[in-house]
Amino acid sequence: MEVTENLDGVADPDSVAHFDGVVDVHGVADVDGVAHLDHVALIQRAWAQERPDVDVRPQGVIGRLHRLAGHLTEQLCVVYRRHGLAEGEFDVLATLRRAGEPFERAPGELAAHTMVTTGAMTKRIDRLERDGLVTRRRSTIDGRGRVVALTGAGRELIDQAFTEHMRNERRLLDHLTPEDAAQLESLLSRWLAYFEAPVETAPEAATRGAAGRDA
């Protein structure tokens, strides 16, 4: 699927295949009174005919999540490209920016936060450093370890890109009602917890540390 950009650098919804109709929870669209199946429903129907002994209902969720991920990623990347960034480079700059002053992290921390190998992270840092968006230096916190830090140009760029990124995400999410979006967020959070342990926040860690010292 090809997605074009409008003058504001946001994915043009007119360039994405869509229809005027109503889709029920099983991927059956009612367009002018005629039933149409979405891509996943067609696959499920074919498998149900060929392998009626296999329960293909999981495809209804997994298949649609997979296809949605592809569509969403392509439309999110439109904004990254407008700012001269690949998706991975945006992730690095965003991770440094949300770290707060002095906007620096060790390369290993960056790799862990963005879930890539250290080798892949090194290539991203090299490109960003070449473009003057990050710099490698000694930590301003302990003065010993080497860290990657945002430059002034890098902070300015990620602030602009992130603002547009959130506008773009809002546009995409507005296809759902606020109630549906809230319910989906709750379901996805619960499901994600089976694969990723929740991260302990700093206040909780500090409270537990203090309790340990008092014991």
mmCIF file with all atom_site columns, C-alpha atoms in Angstrom:
data_model
loop_
_atom_site.group_PDB
_atom_site.id
_atom_site.type_symbol
_atom_site.label_atom_id
_atom_site.label_alt_id
_atom_site.label_comp_id
_atom_site.label_asym_id
_atom_site.label_entity_id
_atom_site.label_seq_id
_atom_site.pdbx_PDB_ins_code
_atom_site.Cartn_x
_atom_site.Cartn_y
_atom_site.Cartn_z
_atom_site.occupancy
_atom_site.B_iso_or_equiv
_atom_site.pdbx_formal_charge
_atom_site.auth_seq_id
_atom_site.auth_comp_id
_atom_site.auth_asym_id
_atom_site.auth_atom_id
_atom_site.pdbx_PDB_model_num
ATOM 1   C CA . MET A 1 1   ? 0.000   0.000   0.000  1.00 0.00 ? 1   MET A CA 1
ATOM 2   C CA . GLU A 1 2   ? 1.392   3.381   -0.968 1.00 0.00 ? 2   GLU A CA 1
ATOM 3   C CA . VAL A 1 3   ? 0.729   6.328   1.315  1.00 0.00 ? 3   VAL A CA 1
ATOM 4   C CA . THR A 1 4   ? 1.270   9.879   0.109  1.00 0.00 ? 4   THR A CA 1
ATOM 5   C CA . GLU A 1 5   ? 1.785   13.026  2.166  1.00 0.00 ? 5   GLU A CA 1
ATOM 6   C CA . ASN A 1 6   ? -0.229  16.217  2.196  1.00 0.00 ? 6   ASN A CA 1
ATOM 7   C CA . LEU A 1 7   ? 1.348   19.667  2.436  1.00 0.00 ? 7   LEU A CA 1
ATOM 8   C CA . ASP A 1 8   ? 1.600   19.403  6.211  1.00 0.00 ? 8   ASP A CA 1
ATOM 9   C CA . GLY A 1 9   ? 3.675   16.234  5.970  1.00 0.00 ? 9   GLY A CA 1
ATOM 10  C CA . VAL A 1 10  ? 0.878   14.072  7.382  1.00 0.00 ? 10  VAL A CA 1
ATOM 11  C CA . ALA A 1 11  ? -0.306  10.922  5.673  1.00 0.00 ? 11  ALA A CA 1
ATOM 12  C CA . ASP A 1 12  ? -3.054  11.803  3.232  1.00 0.00 ? 12  ASP A CA 1
ATOM 13  C CA . PRO A 1 13  ? -6.124  9.750   4.179  1.00 0.00 ? 13  PRO A CA 1
ATOM 14  C CA . ASP A 1 14  ? -7.322  9.943   0.561  1.00 0.00 ? 14  ASP A CA 1
ATOM 15  C CA . SER A 1 15  ? -4.274  7.902   -0.500 1.00 0.00 ? 15  SER A CA 1
ATOM 16  C CA . VAL A 1 16  ? -5.277  4.993   1.738  1.00 0.00 ? 16  VAL A CA 1
ATOM 17  C CA . ALA A 1 17  ? -7.840  2.454   0.599  1.00 0.00 ? 17  ALA A CA 1
ATOM 18  C CA . HIS A 1 18  ? -11.077 2.890   2.501  1.00 0.00 ? 18  HIS A CA 1
ATOM 19  C CA . PHE A 1 19  ? -14.809 2.405   2.108  1.00 0.00 ? 19  PHE A CA 1
ATOM 20  C CA . ASP A 1 20  ? -18.014 4.000   3.297  1.00 0.00 ? 20  ASP A CA 1
ATOM 21  C CA . GLY A 1 21  ? -19.764 1.336   5.293  1.00 0.00 ? 21  GLY A CA 1
ATOM 22  C CA . VAL A 1 22  ? -20.186 -0.343  8.640  1.00 0.00 ? 22  VAL A CA 1
ATOM 23  C CA . VAL A 1 23  ? -17.986 -3.204  9.833  1.00 0.00 ? 23  VAL A CA 1
ATOM 24  C CA . ASP A 1 24  ? -19.183 -5.604  12.501 1.00 0.00 ? 24  ASP A CA 1
ATOM 25  C CA . VAL A 1 25  ? -16.915 -7.334  15.031 1.00 0.00 ? 25  VAL A CA 1
ATOM 26  C CA . HIS A 1 26  ? -16.276 -10.241 12.633 1.00 0.00 ? 26  HIS A CA 1
ATOM 27  C CA . GLY A 1 27  ? -15.010 -8.176  9.701  1.00 0.00 ? 27  GLY A CA 1
ATOM 28  C CA . VAL A 1 28  ? -18.252 -8.162  7.705  1.00 0.00 ? 28  VAL A CA 1
ATOM 29  C CA . ALA A 1 29  ? -18.828 -4.749  6.155  1.00 0.00 ? 29  ALA A CA 1
ATOM 30  C CA . ASP A 1 30  ? -22.286 -3.598  5.169  1.00 0.00 ? 30  ASP A CA 1
ATOM 31  C CA . VAL A 1 31  ? -21.872 -1.328  2.118  1.00 0.00 ? 31  VAL A CA 1
ATOM 32  C CA . ASP A 1 32  ? -25.175 -0.234  0.603  1.00 0.00 ? 32  ASP A CA 1
ATOM 33  C CA . GLY A 1 33  ? -26.811 -3.361  1.965  1.00 0.00 ? 33  GLY A CA 1
ATOM 34  C CA . VAL A 1 34  ? -24.190 -5.704  0.460  1.00 0.00 ? 34  VAL A CA 1
ATOM 35  C CA . ALA A 1 35  ? -21.955 -7.781  2.745  1.00 0.00 ? 35  ALA A CA 1
ATOM 36  C CA . HIS A 1 36  ? -18.194 -7.490  2.206  1.00 0.00 ? 36  HIS A CA 1
ATOM 37  C CA . LEU A 1 37  ? -15.555 -9.434  4.142  1.00 0.00 ? 37  LEU A CA 1
ATOM 38  C CA . ASP A 1 38  ? -12.279 -7.861  5.198  1.00 0.00 ? 38  ASP A CA 1
ATOM 39  C CA . HIS A 1 39  ? -8.973  -9.523  4.267  1.00 0.00 ? 39  HIS A CA 1
ATOM 40  C CA . VAL A 1 40  ? -8.680  -11.492 7.498  1.00 0.00 ? 40  VAL A CA 1
ATOM 41  C CA . ALA A 1 41  ? -12.261 -12.735 7.363  1.00 0.00 ? 41  ALA A CA 1
ATOM 42  C CA . LEU A 1 42  ? -11.661 -14.005 3.830  1.00 0.00 ? 42  LEU A CA 1
ATOM 43  C CA . ILE A 1 43  ? -8.603  -15.935 5.017  1.00 0.00 ? 43  ILE A CA 1
ATOM 44  C CA . GLN A 1 44  ? -10.547 -17.389 7.939  1.00 0.00 ? 44  GLN A CA 1
ATOM 45  C CA . ARG A 1 45  ? -13.372 -18.485 5.667  1.00 0.00 ? 45  ARG A CA 1
ATOM 46  C CA . ALA A 1 46  ? -10.954 -20.193 3.277  1.00 0.00 ? 46  ALA A CA 1
ATOM 47  C CA . TRP A 1 47  ? -9.194  -22.045 6.102  1.00 0.00 ? 47  TRP A CA 1
ATOM 48  C CA . ALA A 1 48  ? -12.509 -23.036 7.648  1.00 0.00 ? 48  ALA A CA 1
ATOM 49  C CA . GLN A 1 49  ? -13.399 -24.710 4.367  1.00 0.00 ? 49  GLN A CA 1
ATOM 50  C CA . GLU A 1 50  ? -10.024 -26.395 3.882  1.00 0.00 ? 50  GLU A CA 1
ATOM 51  C CA . ARG A 1 51  ? -9.286  -27.281 7.508  1.00 0.00 ? 51  ARG A CA 1
ATOM 52  C CA . PRO A 1 52  ? -12.565 -27.428 9.434  1.00 0.00 ? 52  PRO A CA 1
ATOM 53  C CA . ASP A 1 53  ? -10.756 -29.419 12.125 1.00 0.00 ? 53  ASP A CA 1
ATOM 54  C CA . VAL A 1 54  ? -8.649  -26.387 13.137 1.00 0.00 ? 54  VAL A CA 1
ATOM 55  C CA . ASP A 1 55  ? -9.955  -23.464 15.205 1.00 0.00 ? 55  ASP A CA 1
ATOM 56  C CA . VAL A 1 56  ? -9.043  -20.378 13.160 1.00 0.00 ? 56  VAL A CA 1
ATOM 57  C CA . ARG A 1 57  ? -10.682 -17.836 15.465 1.00 0.00 ? 57  ARG A CA 1
ATOM 58  C CA . PRO A 1 58  ? -7.314  -16.558 16.787 1.00 0.00 ? 58  PRO A CA 1
ATOM 59  C CA . GLN A 1 59  ? -6.631  -15.184 13.297 1.00 0.00 ? 59  GLN A CA 1
ATOM 60  C CA . GLY A 1 60  ? -9.478  -12.751 13.842 1.00 0.00 ? 60  GLY A CA 1
ATOM 61  C CA . VAL A 1 61  ? -7.441  -10.962 16.499 1.00 0.00 ? 61  VAL A CA 1
ATOM 62  C CA . ILE A 1 62  ? -3.811  -11.705 15.604 1.00 0.00 ? 62  ILE A CA 1
ATOM 63  C CA . GLY A 1 63  ? -4.288  -11.234 11.876 1.00 0.00 ? 63  GLY A CA 1
ATOM 64  C CA . ARG A 1 64  ? -6.013  -7.893  12.245 1.00 0.00 ? 64  ARG A CA 1
ATOM 65  C CA . LEU A 1 65  ? -3.424  -6.642  14.738 1.00 0.00 ? 65  LEU A CA 1
ATOM 66  C CA . HIS A 1 66  ? -0.679  -7.620  12.303 1.00 0.00 ? 66  HIS A CA 1
ATOM 67  C CA . ARG A 1 67  ? -2.306  -5.800  9.403  1.00 0.00 ? 67  ARG A CA 1
ATOM 68  C CA . LEU A 1 68  ? -3.122  -2.753  11.521 1.00 0.00 ? 68  LEU A CA 1
ATOM 69  C CA . ALA A 1 69  ? 0.500   -2.586  12.689 1.00 0.00 ? 69  ALA A CA 1
ATOM 70  C CA . GLY A 1 70  ? 1.652   -2.379  9.082  1.00 0.00 ? 70  GLY A CA 1
ATOM 71  C CA . HIS A 1 71  ? -0.827  0.365   8.174  1.00 0.00 ? 71  HIS A CA 1
ATOM 72  C CA . LEU A 1 72  ? -0.104  2.385   11.329 1.00 0.00 ? 72  LEU A CA 1
ATOM 73  C CA . THR A 1 73  ? 3.669   2.111   10.982 1.00 0.00 ? 73  THR A CA 1
ATOM 74  C CA . GLU A 1 74  ? 3.567   3.372   7.403  1.00 0.00 ? 74  GLU A CA 1
ATOM 75  C CA . GLN A 1 75  ? 1.465   6.383   8.337  1.00 0.00 ? 75  GLN A CA 1
ATOM 76  C CA . LEU A 1 76  ? 3.607   7.178   11.397 1.00 0.00 ? 76  LEU A CA 1
ATOM 77  C CA . CYS A 1 77  ? 6.766   7.022   9.279  1.00 0.00 ? 77  CYS A CA 1
ATOM 78  C CA . VAL A 1 78  ? 5.416   9.802   7.056  1.00 0.00 ? 78  VAL A CA 1
ATOM 79  C CA . VAL A 1 79  ? 6.036   12.298  9.867  1.00 0.00 ? 79  VAL A CA 1
ATOM 80  C CA . TYR A 1 80  ? 9.478   10.870  10.663 1.00 0.00 ? 80  TYR A CA 1
ATOM 81  C CA . ARG A 1 81  ? 10.531  11.215  7.029  1.00 0.00 ? 81  ARG A CA 1
ATOM 82  C CA . ARG A 1 82  ? 9.317   14.794  6.889  1.00 0.00 ? 82  ARG A CA 1
ATOM 83  C CA . HIS A 1 83  ? 11.912  15.573  9.561  1.00 0.00 ? 83  HIS A CA 1
ATOM 84  C CA . GLY A 1 84  ? 14.624  13.589  7.810  1.00 0.00 ? 84  GLY A CA 1
ATOM 85  C CA . LEU A 1 85  ? 14.456  10.672  10.242 1.00 0.00 ? 85  LEU A CA 1
ATOM 86  C CA . ALA A 1 86  ? 13.981  6.940   9.982  1.00 0.00 ? 86  ALA A CA 1
ATOM 87  C CA . GLU A 1 87  ? 11.771  5.262   12.560 1.00 0.00 ? 87  GLU A CA 1
ATOM 88  C CA . GLY A 1 88  ? 14.743  3.988   14.571 1.00 0.00 ? 88  GLY A CA 1
ATOM 89  C CA . GLU A 1 89  ? 16.426  7.394   14.614 1.00 0.00 ? 89  GLU A CA 1
ATOM 90  C CA . PHE A 1 90  ? 13.238  9.008   15.867 1.00 0.00 ? 90  PHE A CA 1
ATOM 91  C CA . ASP A 1 91  ? 13.156  6.418   18.674 1.00 0.00 ? 91  ASP A CA 1
ATOM 92  C CA . VAL A 1 92  ? 16.714  7.282   19.748 1.00 0.00 ? 92  VAL A CA 1
ATOM 93  C CA . LEU A 1 93  ? 16.098  11.031  19.818 1.00 0.00 ? 93  LEU A CA 1
ATOM 94  C CA . ALA A 1 94  ? 12.778  10.561  21.632 1.00 0.00 ? 94  ALA A CA 1
ATOM 95  C CA . THR A 1 95  ? 14.410  8.295   24.246 1.00 0.00 ? 95  THR A CA 1
ATOM 96  C CA . LEU A 1 96  ? 17.092  10.896  24.937 1.00 0.00 ? 96  LEU A CA 1
ATOM 97  C CA . ARG A 1 97  ? 14.597  13.760  25.046 1.00 0.00 ? 97  ARG A CA 1
ATOM 98  C CA . ARG A 1 98  ? 12.225  12.147  27.535 1.00 0.00 ? 98  ARG A CA 1
ATOM 99  C CA . ALA A 1 99  ? 15.164  11.282  29.805 1.00 0.00 ? 99  ALA A CA 1
ATOM 100 C CA . GLY A 1 100 ? 15.198  14.938  30.875 1.00 0.00 ? 100 GLY A CA 1
ATOM 101 C CA . GLU A 1 101 ? 18.248  17.092  31.582 1.00 0.00 ? 101 GLU A CA 1
ATOM 102 C CA . PRO A 1 102 ? 21.031  16.554  30.580 1.00 0.00 ? 102 PRO A CA 1
ATOM 103 C CA . PHE A 1 103 ? 19.322  14.449  27.839 1.00 0.00 ? 103 PHE A CA 1
ATOM 104 C CA . GLU A 1 104 ? 21.870  11.646  27.842 1.00 0.00 ? 104 GLU A CA 1
ATOM 105 C CA . ARG A 1 105 ? 21.934  7.864   28.163 1.00 0.00 ? 105 ARG A CA 1
ATOM 106 C CA . ALA A 1 106 ? 24.540  5.135   27.890 1.00 0.00 ? 106 ALA A CA 1
ATOM 107 C CA . PRO A 1 107 ? 24.457  3.269   24.543 1.00 0.00 ? 107 PRO A CA 1
ATOM 108 C CA . GLY A 1 108 ? 23.369  0.098   26.337 1.00 0.00 ? 108 GLY A CA 1
ATOM 109 C CA . GLU A 1 109 ? 20.445  1.912   27.914 1.00 0.00 ? 109 GLU A CA 1
ATOM 110 C CA . LEU A 1 110 ? 19.373  3.239   24.538 1.00 0.00 ? 110 LEU A CA 1
ATOM 111 C CA . ALA A 1 111 ? 19.470  -0.266  23.077 1.00 0.00 ? 111 ALA A CA 1
ATOM 112 C CA . ALA A 1 112 ? 17.369  -1.611  25.968 1.00 0.00 ? 112 ALA A CA 1
ATOM 113 C CA . HIS A 1 113 ? 14.797  1.203   25.731 1.00 0.00 ? 113 HIS A CA 1
ATOM 114 C CA . THR A 1 114 ? 14.380  0.785   21.969 1.00 0.00 ? 114 THR A CA 1
ATOM 115 C CA . MET A 1 115 ? 14.626  -3.028  21.986 1.00 0.00 ? 115 MET A CA 1
ATOM 116 C CA . VAL A 1 116 ? 17.422  -3.372  19.401 1.00 0.00 ? 116 VAL A CA 1
ATOM 117 C CA . THR A 1 117 ? 20.870  -4.933  19.519 1.00 0.00 ? 117 THR A CA 1
ATOM 118 C CA . THR A 1 118 ? 23.871  -2.845  20.523 1.00 0.00 ? 118 THR A CA 1
ATOM 119 C CA . GLY A 1 119 ? 25.219  -3.251  16.989 1.00 0.00 ? 119 GLY A CA 1
ATOM 120 C CA . ALA A 1 120 ? 22.064  -1.800  15.455 1.00 0.00 ? 120 ALA A CA 1
ATOM 121 C CA . MET A 1 121 ? 22.109  0.999   18.028 1.00 0.00 ? 121 MET A CA 1
ATOM 122 C CA . THR A 1 122 ? 25.708  1.883   17.130 1.00 0.00 ? 122 THR A CA 1
ATOM 123 C CA . LYS A 1 123 ? 24.701  2.366   13.489 1.00 0.00 ? 123 LYS A CA 1
ATOM 124 C CA . ARG A 1 124 ? 21.802  4.630   14.480 1.00 0.00 ? 124 ARG A CA 1
ATOM 125 C CA . ILE A 1 125 ? 24.032  6.711   16.736 1.00 0.00 ? 125 ILE A CA 1
ATOM 126 C CA . ASP A 1 126 ? 26.664  7.003   14.005 1.00 0.00 ? 126 ASP A CA 1
ATOM 127 C CA . ARG A 1 127 ? 24.094  8.426   11.572 1.00 0.00 ? 127 ARG A CA 1
ATOM 128 C CA . LEU A 1 128 ? 22.658  10.840  14.132 1.00 0.00 ? 128 LEU A CA 1
ATOM 129 C CA . GLU A 1 129 ? 26.126  11.998  15.178 1.00 0.00 ? 129 GLU A CA 1
ATOM 130 C CA . ARG A 1 130 ? 27.082  12.559  11.562 1.00 0.00 ? 130 ARG A CA 1
ATOM 131 C CA . ASP A 1 131 ? 24.012  14.794  11.193 1.00 0.00 ? 131 ASP A CA 1
ATOM 132 C CA . GLY A 1 132 ? 24.908  16.777  14.316 1.00 0.00 ? 132 GLY A CA 1
ATOM 133 C CA . LEU A 1 133 ? 21.875  15.605  16.307 1.00 0.00 ? 133 LEU A CA 1
ATOM 134 C CA . VAL A 1 134 ? 23.701  13.674  19.040 1.00 0.00 ? 134 VAL A CA 1
ATOM 135 C CA . THR A 1 135 ? 27.205  13.579  20.443 1.00 0.00 ? 135 THR A CA 1
ATOM 136 C CA . ARG A 1 136 ? 29.247  10.994  22.302 1.00 0.00 ? 136 ARG A CA 1
ATOM 137 C CA . ARG A 1 137 ? 30.839  12.319  25.479 1.00 0.00 ? 137 ARG A CA 1
ATOM 138 C CA . ARG A 1 138 ? 31.664  11.527  29.089 1.00 0.00 ? 138 ARG A CA 1
ATOM 139 C CA . SER A 1 139 ? 28.696  11.530  31.411 1.00 0.00 ? 139 SER A CA 1
ATOM 140 C CA . THR A 1 140 ? 27.989  14.835  33.122 1.00 0.00 ? 140 THR A CA 1
ATOM 141 C CA . ILE A 1 141 ? 26.577  12.832  36.038 1.00 0.00 ? 141 ILE A CA 1
ATOM 142 C CA . ASP A 1 142 ? 29.519  10.656  37.072 1.00 0.00 ? 142 ASP A CA 1
ATOM 143 C CA . GLY A 1 143 ? 32.214  11.832  34.654 1.00 0.00 ? 143 GLY A CA 1
ATOM 144 C CA . ARG A 1 144 ? 33.361  8.287   33.937 1.00 0.00 ? 144 ARG A CA 1
ATOM 145 C CA . GLY A 1 145 ? 31.085  6.420   31.568 1.00 0.00 ? 145 GLY A CA 1
ATOM 146 C CA . ARG A 1 146 ? 30.606  7.338   27.919 1.00 0.00 ? 146 ARG A CA 1
ATOM 147 C CA . VAL A 1 147 ? 27.109  8.476   27.001 1.00 0.00 ? 147 VAL A CA 1
ATOM 148 C CA . VAL A 1 148 ? 25.128  9.638   24.002 1.00 0.00 ? 148 VAL A CA 1
ATOM 149 C CA . ALA A 1 149 ? 23.587  13.088  24.412 1.00 0.00 ? 149 ALA A CA 1
ATOM 150 C CA . LEU A 1 150 ? 21.279  15.324  22.425 1.00 0.00 ? 150 LEU A CA 1
ATOM 151 C CA . THR A 1 151 ? 22.823  18.369  20.813 1.00 0.00 ? 151 THR A CA 1
ATOM 152 C CA . GLY A 1 152 ? 20.888  21.635  20.675 1.00 0.00 ? 152 GLY A CA 1
ATOM 153 C CA . ALA A 1 153 ? 19.927  20.861  17.077 1.00 0.00 ? 153 ALA A CA 1
ATOM 154 C CA . GLY A 1 154 ? 18.825  17.373  18.096 1.00 0.00 ? 154 GLY A CA 1
ATOM 155 C CA . ARG A 1 155 ? 16.579  18.662  20.857 1.00 0.00 ? 155 ARG A CA 1
ATOM 156 C CA . GLU A 1 156 ? 14.996  21.252  18.579 1.00 0.00 ? 156 GLU A CA 1
ATOM 157 C CA . LEU A 1 157 ? 14.340  18.634  15.906 1.00 0.00 ? 157 LEU A CA 1
ATOM 158 C CA . ILE A 1 158 ? 12.818  16.020  18.207 1.00 0.00 ? 158 ILE A CA 1
ATOM 159 C CA . ASP A 1 159 ? 10.590  18.611  19.898 1.00 0.00 ? 159 ASP A CA 1
ATOM 160 C CA . GLN A 1 160 ? 9.162   19.571  16.512 1.00 0.00 ? 160 GLN A CA 1
ATOM 161 C CA . ALA A 1 161 ? 8.894   15.991  15.281 1.00 0.00 ? 161 ALA A CA 1
ATOM 162 C CA . PHE A 1 162 ? 7.265   14.736  18.487 1.00 0.00 ? 162 PHE A CA 1
ATOM 163 C CA . THR A 1 163 ? 4.598   17.440  18.392 1.00 0.00 ? 163 THR A CA 1
ATOM 164 C CA . GLU A 1 164 ? 3.644   16.430  14.854 1.00 0.00 ? 164 GLU A CA 1
ATOM 165 C CA . HIS A 1 165 ? 3.914   12.753  15.750 1.00 0.00 ? 165 HIS A CA 1
ATOM 166 C CA . MET A 1 166 ? 1.312   13.094  18.504 1.00 0.00 ? 166 MET A CA 1
ATOM 167 C CA . ARG A 1 167 ? -1.027  15.031  16.193 1.00 0.00 ? 167 ARG A CA 1
ATOM 168 C CA . ASN A 1 168 ? -0.671  12.201  13.690 1.00 0.00 ? 168 ASN A CA 1
ATOM 169 C CA . GLU A 1 169 ? -1.400  9.540   16.327 1.00 0.00 ? 169 GLU A CA 1
ATOM 170 C CA . ARG A 1 170 ? -4.474  11.472  17.446 1.00 0.00 ? 170 ARG A CA 1
ATOM 171 C CA . ARG A 1 171 ? -5.716  11.582  13.849 1.00 0.00 ? 171 ARG A CA 1
ATOM 172 C CA . LEU A 1 172 ? -5.296  7.818   13.533 1.00 0.00 ? 172 LEU A CA 1
ATOM 173 C CA . LEU A 1 173 ? -6.935  7.067   16.871 1.00 0.00 ? 173 LEU A CA 1
ATOM 174 C CA . ASP A 1 174 ? -9.893  9.333   16.122 1.00 0.00 ? 174 ASP A CA 1
ATOM 175 C CA . HIS A 1 175 ? -11.266 6.587   13.859 1.00 0.00 ? 175 HIS A CA 1
ATOM 176 C CA . LEU A 1 176 ? -12.436 5.070   17.164 1.00 0.00 ? 176 LEU A CA 1
ATOM 177 C CA . THR A 1 177 ? -14.795 6.577   19.705 1.00 0.00 ? 177 THR A CA 1
ATOM 178 C CA . PRO A 1 178 ? -13.177 7.699   22.988 1.00 0.00 ? 178 PRO A CA 1
ATOM 179 C CA . GLU A 1 179 ? -14.935 4.830   24.740 1.00 0.00 ? 179 GLU A CA 1
ATOM 180 C CA . ASP A 1 180 ? -13.654 2.254   22.248 1.00 0.00 ? 180 ASP A CA 1
ATOM 181 C CA . ALA A 1 181 ? -10.135 3.685   22.445 1.00 0.00 ? 181 ALA A CA 1
ATOM 182 C CA . ALA A 1 182 ? -10.116 3.496   26.249 1.00 0.00 ? 182 ALA A CA 1
ATOM 183 C CA . GLN A 1 183 ? -11.392 -0.091  26.195 1.00 0.00 ? 183 GLN A CA 1
ATOM 184 C CA . LEU A 1 184 ? -8.799  -1.075  23.583 1.00 0.00 ? 184 LEU A CA 1
ATOM 185 C CA . GLU A 1 185 ? -6.001  0.494   25.626 1.00 0.00 ? 185 GLU A CA 1
ATOM 186 C CA . SER A 1 186 ? -7.076  -1.475  28.694 1.00 0.00 ? 186 SER A CA 1
ATOM 187 C CA . LEU A 1 187 ? -7.226  -4.762  26.778 1.00 0.00 ? 187 LEU A CA 1
ATOM 188 C CA . LEU A 1 188 ? -3.855  -4.210  25.105 1.00 0.00 ? 188 LEU A CA 1
ATOM 189 C CA . SER A 1 189 ? -2.216  -3.264  28.414 1.00 0.00 ? 189 SER A CA 1
ATOM 190 C CA . ARG A 1 190 ? -3.500  -6.445  30.032 1.00 0.00 ? 190 ARG A CA 1
ATOM 191 C CA . TRP A 1 191 ? -2.334  -8.583  27.104 1.00 0.00 ? 191 TRP A CA 1
ATOM 192 C CA . LEU A 1 192 ? 1.077   -6.904  26.873 1.00 0.00 ? 192 LEU A CA 1
ATOM 193 C CA . ALA A 1 193 ? 1.698   -7.667  30.549 1.00 0.00 ? 193 ALA A CA 1
ATOM 194 C CA . TYR A 1 194 ? 1.909   -11.370 29.671 1.00 0.00 ? 194 TYR A CA 1
ATOM 195 C CA . PHE A 1 195 ? 4.977   -10.649 27.518 1.00 0.00 ? 195 PHE A CA 1
ATOM 196 C CA . GLU A 1 196 ? 6.579   -7.661  29.263 1.00 0.00 ? 196 GLU A CA 1
ATOM 197 C CA . ALA A 1 197 ? 6.798   -7.276  33.016 1.00 0.00 ? 197 ALA A CA 1
ATOM 198 C CA . PRO A 1 198 ? 5.535   -3.871  34.199 1.00 0.00 ? 198 PRO A CA 1
ATOM 199 C CA . VAL A 1 199 ? 8.398   -1.460  34.899 1.00 0.00 ? 199 VAL A CA 1
ATOM 200 C CA . GLU A 1 200 ? 8.811   -0.295  38.474 1.00 0.00 ? 200 GLU A CA 1
ATOM 201 C CA . THR A 1 201 ? 8.561   3.478   38.770 1.00 0.00 ? 201 THR A CA 1
ATOM 202 C CA . ALA A 1 202 ? 11.128  5.563   40.655 1.00 0.00 ? 202 ALA A CA 1
ATOM 203 C CA . PRO A 1 203 ? 8.861   6.519   43.607 1.00 0.00 ? 203 PRO A CA 1
ATOM 204 C CA . GLU A 1 204 ? 7.998   2.847   44.171 1.00 0.00 ? 204 GLU A CA 1
ATOM 205 C CA . ALA A 1 205 ? 11.653  1.858   44.057 1.00 0.00 ? 205 ALA A CA 1
ATOM 206 C CA . ALA A 1 206 ? 12.579  4.595   46.521 1.00 0.00 ? 206 ALA A CA 1
ATOM 207 C CA . THR A 1 207 ? 9.820   3.552   48.930 1.00 0.00 ? 207 THR A CA 1
ATOM 208 C CA . ARG A 1 208 ? 10.903  -0.058  48.826 1.00 0.00 ? 208 ARG A CA 1
ATOM 209 C CA . GLY A 1 209 ? 14.542  0.973   49.377 1.00 0.00 ? 209 GLY A CA 1
ATOM 210 C CA . ALA A 1 210 ? 13.628  3.039   52.409 1.00 0.00 ? 210 ALA A CA 1
ATOM 211 C CA . ALA A 1 211 ? 11.631  0.147   53.873 1.00 0.00 ? 211 ALA A CA 1
ATOM 212 C CA . GLY A 1 212 ? 14.643  -2.101  53.433 1.00 0.00 ? 212 GLY A CA 1
ATOM 213 C CA . ARG A 1 213 ? 16.892  0.321   55.313 1.00 0.00 ? 213 ARG A CA 1
ATOM 214 C CA . ASP A 1 214 ? 14.416  0.585   58.192 1.00 0.00 ? 214 ASP A CA 1
ATOM 215 C CA . ALA A 1 215 ? 14.160  -3.195  58.543 1.00 0.00 ? 215 ALA A CA 1
#
